[in-house]
CSV table of C-alpha atoms and ligand atoms in Angstrom, one decimal:
chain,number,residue,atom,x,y,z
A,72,UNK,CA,0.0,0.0,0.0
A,73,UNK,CA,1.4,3.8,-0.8
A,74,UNK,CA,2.1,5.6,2.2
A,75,UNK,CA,2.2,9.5,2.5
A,76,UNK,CA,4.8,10.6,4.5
A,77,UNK,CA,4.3,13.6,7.4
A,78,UNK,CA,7.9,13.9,7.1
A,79,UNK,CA,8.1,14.7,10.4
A,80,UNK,CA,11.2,13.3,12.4
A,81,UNK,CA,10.0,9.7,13.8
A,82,UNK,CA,6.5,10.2,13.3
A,83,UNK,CA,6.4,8.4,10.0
A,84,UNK,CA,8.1,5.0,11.9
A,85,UNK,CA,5.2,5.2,14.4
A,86,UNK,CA,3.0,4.6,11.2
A,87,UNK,CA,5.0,1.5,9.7
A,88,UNK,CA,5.9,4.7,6.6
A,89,UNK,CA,3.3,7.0,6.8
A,90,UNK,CA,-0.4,7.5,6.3
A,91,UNK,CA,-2.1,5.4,4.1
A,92,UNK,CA,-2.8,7.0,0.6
A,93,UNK,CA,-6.0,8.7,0.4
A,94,UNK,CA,-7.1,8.4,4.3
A,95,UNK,CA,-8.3,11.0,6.5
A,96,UNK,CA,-6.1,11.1,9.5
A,97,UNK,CA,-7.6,13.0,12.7
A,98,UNK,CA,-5.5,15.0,15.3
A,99,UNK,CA,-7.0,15.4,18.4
A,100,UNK,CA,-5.6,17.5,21.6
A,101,UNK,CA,-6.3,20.2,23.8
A,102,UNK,CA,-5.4,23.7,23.4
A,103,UNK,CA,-1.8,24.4,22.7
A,104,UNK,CA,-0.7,20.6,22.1
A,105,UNK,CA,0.6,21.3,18.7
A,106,UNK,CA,-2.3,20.8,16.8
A,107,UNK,CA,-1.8,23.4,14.5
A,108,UNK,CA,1.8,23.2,14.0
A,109,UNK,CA,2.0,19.3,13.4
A,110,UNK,CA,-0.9,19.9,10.5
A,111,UNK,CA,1.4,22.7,8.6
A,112,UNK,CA,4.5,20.7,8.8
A,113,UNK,CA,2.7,17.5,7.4
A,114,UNK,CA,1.7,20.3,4.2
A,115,UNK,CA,5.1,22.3,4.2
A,116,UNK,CA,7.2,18.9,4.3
A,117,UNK,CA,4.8,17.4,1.5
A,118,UNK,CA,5.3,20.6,-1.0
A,119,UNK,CA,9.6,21.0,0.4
A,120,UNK,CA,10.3,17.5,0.6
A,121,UNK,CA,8.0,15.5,-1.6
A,122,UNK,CA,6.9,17.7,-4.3
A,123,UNK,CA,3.5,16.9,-3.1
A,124,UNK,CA,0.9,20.1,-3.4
A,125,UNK,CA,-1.1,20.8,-0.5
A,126,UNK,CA,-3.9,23.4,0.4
A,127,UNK,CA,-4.7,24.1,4.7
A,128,UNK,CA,-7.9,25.0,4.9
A,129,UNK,CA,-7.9,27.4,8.8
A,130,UNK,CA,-10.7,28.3,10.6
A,131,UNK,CA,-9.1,29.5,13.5
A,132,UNK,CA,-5.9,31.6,11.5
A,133,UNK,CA,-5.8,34.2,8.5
A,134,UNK,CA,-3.7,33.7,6.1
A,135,UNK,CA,-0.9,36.0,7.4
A,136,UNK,CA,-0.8,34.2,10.5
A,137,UNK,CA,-0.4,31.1,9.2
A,138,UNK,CA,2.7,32.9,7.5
A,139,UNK,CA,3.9,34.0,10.4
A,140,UNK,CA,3.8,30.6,12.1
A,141,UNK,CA,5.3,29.1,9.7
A,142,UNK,CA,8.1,31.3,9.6
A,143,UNK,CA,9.0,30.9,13.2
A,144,UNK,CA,10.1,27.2,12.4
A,145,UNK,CA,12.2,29.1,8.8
A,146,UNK,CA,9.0,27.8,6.8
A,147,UNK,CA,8.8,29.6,3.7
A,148,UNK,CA,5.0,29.5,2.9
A,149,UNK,CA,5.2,32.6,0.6
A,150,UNK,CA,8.0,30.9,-2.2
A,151,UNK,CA,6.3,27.9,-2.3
A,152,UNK,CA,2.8,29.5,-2.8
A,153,UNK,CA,4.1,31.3,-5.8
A,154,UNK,CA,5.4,28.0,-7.1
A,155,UNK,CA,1.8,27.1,-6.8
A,156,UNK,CA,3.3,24.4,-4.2
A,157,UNK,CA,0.7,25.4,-1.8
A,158,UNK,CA,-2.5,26.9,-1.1
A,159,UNK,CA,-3.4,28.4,1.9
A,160,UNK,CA,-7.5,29.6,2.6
A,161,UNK,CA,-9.4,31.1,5.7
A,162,UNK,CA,-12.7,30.5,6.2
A,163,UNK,CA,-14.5,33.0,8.4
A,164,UNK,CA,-16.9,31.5,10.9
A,165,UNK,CA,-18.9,34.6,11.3
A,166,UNK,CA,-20.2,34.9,7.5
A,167,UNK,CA,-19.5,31.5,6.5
A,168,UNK,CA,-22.9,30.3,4.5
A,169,UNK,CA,-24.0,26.9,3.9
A,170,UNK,CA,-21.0,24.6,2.3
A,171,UNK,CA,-20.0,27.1,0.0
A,172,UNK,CA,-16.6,26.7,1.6
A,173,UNK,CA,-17.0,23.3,0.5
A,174,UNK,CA,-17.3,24.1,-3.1
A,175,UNK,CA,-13.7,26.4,-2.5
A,176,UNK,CA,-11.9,23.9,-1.2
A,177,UNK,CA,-12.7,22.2,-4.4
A,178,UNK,CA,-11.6,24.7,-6.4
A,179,UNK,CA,-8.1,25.0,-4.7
A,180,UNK,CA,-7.8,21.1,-4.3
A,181,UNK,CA,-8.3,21.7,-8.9
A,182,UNK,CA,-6.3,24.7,-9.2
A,183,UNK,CA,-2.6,23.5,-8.1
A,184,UNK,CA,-3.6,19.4,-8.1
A,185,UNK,CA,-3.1,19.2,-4.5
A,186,UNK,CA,-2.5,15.7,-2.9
A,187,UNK,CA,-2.5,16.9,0.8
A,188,UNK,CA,-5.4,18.6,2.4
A,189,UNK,CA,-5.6,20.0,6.0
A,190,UNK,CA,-8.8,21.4,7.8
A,191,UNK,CA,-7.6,23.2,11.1
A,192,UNK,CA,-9.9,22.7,12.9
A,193,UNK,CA,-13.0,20.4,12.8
A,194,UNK,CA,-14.4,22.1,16.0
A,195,UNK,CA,-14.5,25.1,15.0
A,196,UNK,CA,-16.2,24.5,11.7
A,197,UNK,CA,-19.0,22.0,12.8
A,198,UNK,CA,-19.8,24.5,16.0
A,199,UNK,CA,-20.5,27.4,14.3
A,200,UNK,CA,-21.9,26.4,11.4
A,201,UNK,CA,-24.6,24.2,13.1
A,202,UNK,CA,-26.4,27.2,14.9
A,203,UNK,CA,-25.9,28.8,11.0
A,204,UNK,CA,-27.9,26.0,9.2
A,205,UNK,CA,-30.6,26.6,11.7
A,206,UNK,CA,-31.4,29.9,11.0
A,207,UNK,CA,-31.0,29.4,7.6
A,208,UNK,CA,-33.5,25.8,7.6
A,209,UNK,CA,-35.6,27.5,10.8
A,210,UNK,CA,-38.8,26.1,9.4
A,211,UNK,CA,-37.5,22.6,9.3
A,212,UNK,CA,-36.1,22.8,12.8
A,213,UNK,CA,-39.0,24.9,14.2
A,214,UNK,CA,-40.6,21.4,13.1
A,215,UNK,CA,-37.8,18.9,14.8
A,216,UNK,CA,-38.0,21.0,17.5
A,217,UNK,CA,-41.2,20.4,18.6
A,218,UNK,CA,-40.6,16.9,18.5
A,219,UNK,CA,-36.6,16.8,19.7
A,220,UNK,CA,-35.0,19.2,22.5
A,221,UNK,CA,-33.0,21.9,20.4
A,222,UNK,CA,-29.6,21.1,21.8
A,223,UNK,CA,-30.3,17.2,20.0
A,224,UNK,CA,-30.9,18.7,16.7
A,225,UNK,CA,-27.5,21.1,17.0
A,226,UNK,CA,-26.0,18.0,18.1
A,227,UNK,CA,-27.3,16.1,15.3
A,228,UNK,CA,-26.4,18.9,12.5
A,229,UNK,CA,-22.9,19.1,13.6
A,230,UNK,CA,-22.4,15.5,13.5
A,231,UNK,CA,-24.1,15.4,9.8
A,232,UNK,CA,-21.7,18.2,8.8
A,233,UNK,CA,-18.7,16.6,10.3
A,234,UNK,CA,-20.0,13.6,8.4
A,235,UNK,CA,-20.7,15.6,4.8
A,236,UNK,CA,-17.3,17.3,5.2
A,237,UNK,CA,-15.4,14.0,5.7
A,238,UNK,CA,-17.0,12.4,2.8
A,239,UNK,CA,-16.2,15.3,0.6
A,240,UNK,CA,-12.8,14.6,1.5
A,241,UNK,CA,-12.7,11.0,0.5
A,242,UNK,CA,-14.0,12.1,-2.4
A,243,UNK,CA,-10.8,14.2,-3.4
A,244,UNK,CA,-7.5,12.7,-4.4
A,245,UNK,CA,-6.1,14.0,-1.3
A,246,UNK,CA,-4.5,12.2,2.0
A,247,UNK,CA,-6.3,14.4,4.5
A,248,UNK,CA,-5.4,16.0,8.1
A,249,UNK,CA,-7.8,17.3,9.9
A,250,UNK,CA,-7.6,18.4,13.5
A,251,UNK,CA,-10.1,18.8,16.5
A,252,UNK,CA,-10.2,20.0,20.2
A,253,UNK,CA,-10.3,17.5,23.1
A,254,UNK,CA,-11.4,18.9,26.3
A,255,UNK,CA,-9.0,17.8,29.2
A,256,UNK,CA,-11.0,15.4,31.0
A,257,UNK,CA,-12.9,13.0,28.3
A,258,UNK,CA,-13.1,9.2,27.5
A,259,UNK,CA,-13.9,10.4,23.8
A,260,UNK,CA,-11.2,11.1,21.5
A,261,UNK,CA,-12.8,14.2,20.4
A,262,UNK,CA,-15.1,16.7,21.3
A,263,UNK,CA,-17.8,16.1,18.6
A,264,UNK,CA,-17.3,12.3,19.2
A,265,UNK,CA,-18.1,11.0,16.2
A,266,UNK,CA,-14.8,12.1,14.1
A,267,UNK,CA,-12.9,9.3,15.4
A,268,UNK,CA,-15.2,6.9,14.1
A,269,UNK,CA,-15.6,8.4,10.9
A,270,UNK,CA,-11.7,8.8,10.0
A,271,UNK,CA,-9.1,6.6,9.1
A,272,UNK,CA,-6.8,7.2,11.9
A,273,UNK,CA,-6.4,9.5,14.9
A,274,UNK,CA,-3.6,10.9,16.6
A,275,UNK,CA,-3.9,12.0,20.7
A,276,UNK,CA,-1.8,15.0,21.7
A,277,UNK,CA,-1.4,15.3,25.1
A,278,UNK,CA,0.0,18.0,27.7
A,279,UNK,CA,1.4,17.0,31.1
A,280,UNK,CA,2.1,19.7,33.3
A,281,UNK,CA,4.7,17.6,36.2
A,282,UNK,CA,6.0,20.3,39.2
A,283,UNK,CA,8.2,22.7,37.2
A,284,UNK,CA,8.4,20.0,34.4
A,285,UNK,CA,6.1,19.7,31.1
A,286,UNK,CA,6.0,16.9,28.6
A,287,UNK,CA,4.1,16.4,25.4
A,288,UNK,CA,3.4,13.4,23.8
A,289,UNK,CA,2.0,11.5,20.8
A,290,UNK,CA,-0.2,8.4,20.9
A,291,UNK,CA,-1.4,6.6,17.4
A,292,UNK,CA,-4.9,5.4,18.4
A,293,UNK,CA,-6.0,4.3,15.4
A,294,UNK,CA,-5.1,3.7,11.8
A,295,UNK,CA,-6.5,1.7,9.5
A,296,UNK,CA,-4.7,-1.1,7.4
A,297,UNK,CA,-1.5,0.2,9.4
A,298,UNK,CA,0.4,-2.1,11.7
A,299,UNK,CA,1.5,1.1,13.5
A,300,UNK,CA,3.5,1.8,16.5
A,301,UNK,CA,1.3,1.2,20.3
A,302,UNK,CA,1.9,3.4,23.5
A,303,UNK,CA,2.8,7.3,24.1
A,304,UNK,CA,6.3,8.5,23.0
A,305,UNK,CA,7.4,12.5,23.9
A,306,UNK,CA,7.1,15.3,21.1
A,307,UNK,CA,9.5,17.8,20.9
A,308,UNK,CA,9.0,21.5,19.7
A,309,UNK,CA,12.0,22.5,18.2
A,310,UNK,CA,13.2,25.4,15.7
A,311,UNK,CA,12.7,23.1,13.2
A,312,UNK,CA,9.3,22.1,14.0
A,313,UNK,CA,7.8,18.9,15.9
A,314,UNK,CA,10.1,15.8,16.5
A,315,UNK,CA,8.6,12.5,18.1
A,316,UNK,CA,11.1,10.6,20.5
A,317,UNK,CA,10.5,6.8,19.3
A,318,UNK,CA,13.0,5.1,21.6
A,319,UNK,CA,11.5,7.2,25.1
A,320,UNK,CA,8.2,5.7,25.9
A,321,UNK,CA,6.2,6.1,29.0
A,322,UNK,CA,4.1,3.4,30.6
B,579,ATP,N1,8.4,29.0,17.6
B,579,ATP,C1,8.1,28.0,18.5
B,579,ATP,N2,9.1,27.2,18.9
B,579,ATP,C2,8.8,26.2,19.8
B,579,ATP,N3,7.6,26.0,20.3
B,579,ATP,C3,6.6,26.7,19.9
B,579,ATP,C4,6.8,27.8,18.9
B,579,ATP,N4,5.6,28.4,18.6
B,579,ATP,C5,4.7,27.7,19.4
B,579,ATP,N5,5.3,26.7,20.1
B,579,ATP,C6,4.6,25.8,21.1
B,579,ATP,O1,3.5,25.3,20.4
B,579,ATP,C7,2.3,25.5,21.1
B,579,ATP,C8,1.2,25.8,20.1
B,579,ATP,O2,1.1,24.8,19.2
B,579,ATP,P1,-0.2,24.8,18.2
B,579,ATP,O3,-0.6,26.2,17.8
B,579,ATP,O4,0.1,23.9,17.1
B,579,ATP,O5,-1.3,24.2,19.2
B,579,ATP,P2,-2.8,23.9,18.9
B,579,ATP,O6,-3.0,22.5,19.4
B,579,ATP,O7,-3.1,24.1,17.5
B,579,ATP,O8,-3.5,24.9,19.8
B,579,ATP,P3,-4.9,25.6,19.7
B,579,ATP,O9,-5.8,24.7,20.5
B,579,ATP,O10,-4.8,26.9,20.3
B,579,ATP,O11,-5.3,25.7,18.3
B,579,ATP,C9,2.6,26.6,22.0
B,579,ATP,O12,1.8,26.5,23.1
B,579,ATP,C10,4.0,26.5,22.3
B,579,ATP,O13,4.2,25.6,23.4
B,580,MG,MG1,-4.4,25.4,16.5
């Protein structure tokens, strides 16, 4: 089977090569676990290192500030944009309307053949567009309502748009990242719960916060057709970018 390499130092070992062509990998974690980063350096390294175009797709970021992350690590977004290497694209929460963003990400996906996709993040998305497609189908929800409690149906249209978005990405030629929020305390593996079923494979970040030590570490949960790596191994922020300790495991 063709594997997709993250490129990123001893994370593609943990996945017996990489991520299986075509999949939609998940990366789940709470704030600040390196959600974002480890998303951009799976794009950057495909467009540097493997001649592979990418688009990220941010909810969270504009497209200067993904820049401007980048460049901490000496990520060059801008030169490999012009060499239509990569395409970068905010979507704005507060005017979003129904899937249209769908339809863009298309469009990019076309425009510079793109084999790597990233949405940052899930959450984001699915939350605020479920309270949108209310409004916007309020007869039809007036309706539900009367028959299911209103939190059930928001419930319900964020899991169907985490599920439309996720089959409009098999549906691309693309090996997929996207990422989602994981409250501290949960036995799911991510907030809207039903992500990790419908994905491929998800990745855990975790934060541990030890006296006046910290650690962070990776954990593979899942991933299909993958005789990948089992346990929790550290993750390292460095100029560079993220680097996964294979030999140091806890537990
Ligand atoms: N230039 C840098 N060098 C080293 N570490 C950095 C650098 N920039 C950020 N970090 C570390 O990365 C963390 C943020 O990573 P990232 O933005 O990927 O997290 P995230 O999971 O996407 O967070 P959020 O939930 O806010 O979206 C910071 O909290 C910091 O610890
Ligand atoms: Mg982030």
């Amino acid at each position: 089977m063709e594997k997709v390499k993250t490129g990123i130092v001893g994370l593609d070992d943990l996945l017996d090569g990489g991520i299986p062509k075509n999949n939609i990998l998940l990366i789940s974690g709470g704030a600040g676990t390196g959600k974002t980063i480890m998303s951009l350096q799976y794009i950057y390294n495909g467009a540097k290192l493997y001649n592979e175009p990418g688009v990220y797709v941010s909810t969270d970021q504009t497209e200067d500030e993904i820049r401007n992350q980048a460049k901490a690590f000496g990520w060059d977004l801008k030169d490999l944009e012009k060499k239509k290497m990569i395409r970068l694209m905010h979507i704005d929460i507060t005017t979003v309307k129904d899937h249209e963003y769908l339809r863009k990400i298309s469009a990019m996906i076309k425009s510079i053949k793109a084999k790597r996709l990233v949405l940052d993040s899930m959450t984001t998305l699915t939350e605020f567009l479920a309270p949108s497609e209310i409004k916007d189908n309020s007869k039809l929800f007036d309706m539900m309502g009367s028959v299911i409690p209103v939190s059930m149906t928001e419930t319900m249209l964020a899991k169907n748009t985490i599920a439309k978005v996720i089959k409009q990405f098999k549906d691309t030629n693309c090996t997929a990242v996207v990422t989602s929020e994981l409250p501290e305390t949960t036995n799911w593996l991510s907030r809207d719960t039903v992500s990790e079923f419908l994905c491929d494979g998800v990745i855990l970040l975790h934060y541990m916060a030890l006296g006046e030590k910290d650690f962070s570490h990776l954990e593979v949960r899942k991933m299909r057709q993958t005789k990948h790596k089992r346990g929790t191994f550290e993750l390292h922020f460095t100029p560079k970018g993220l680097e996964v300790k294979e030999e140091e495991k806890f537990g």
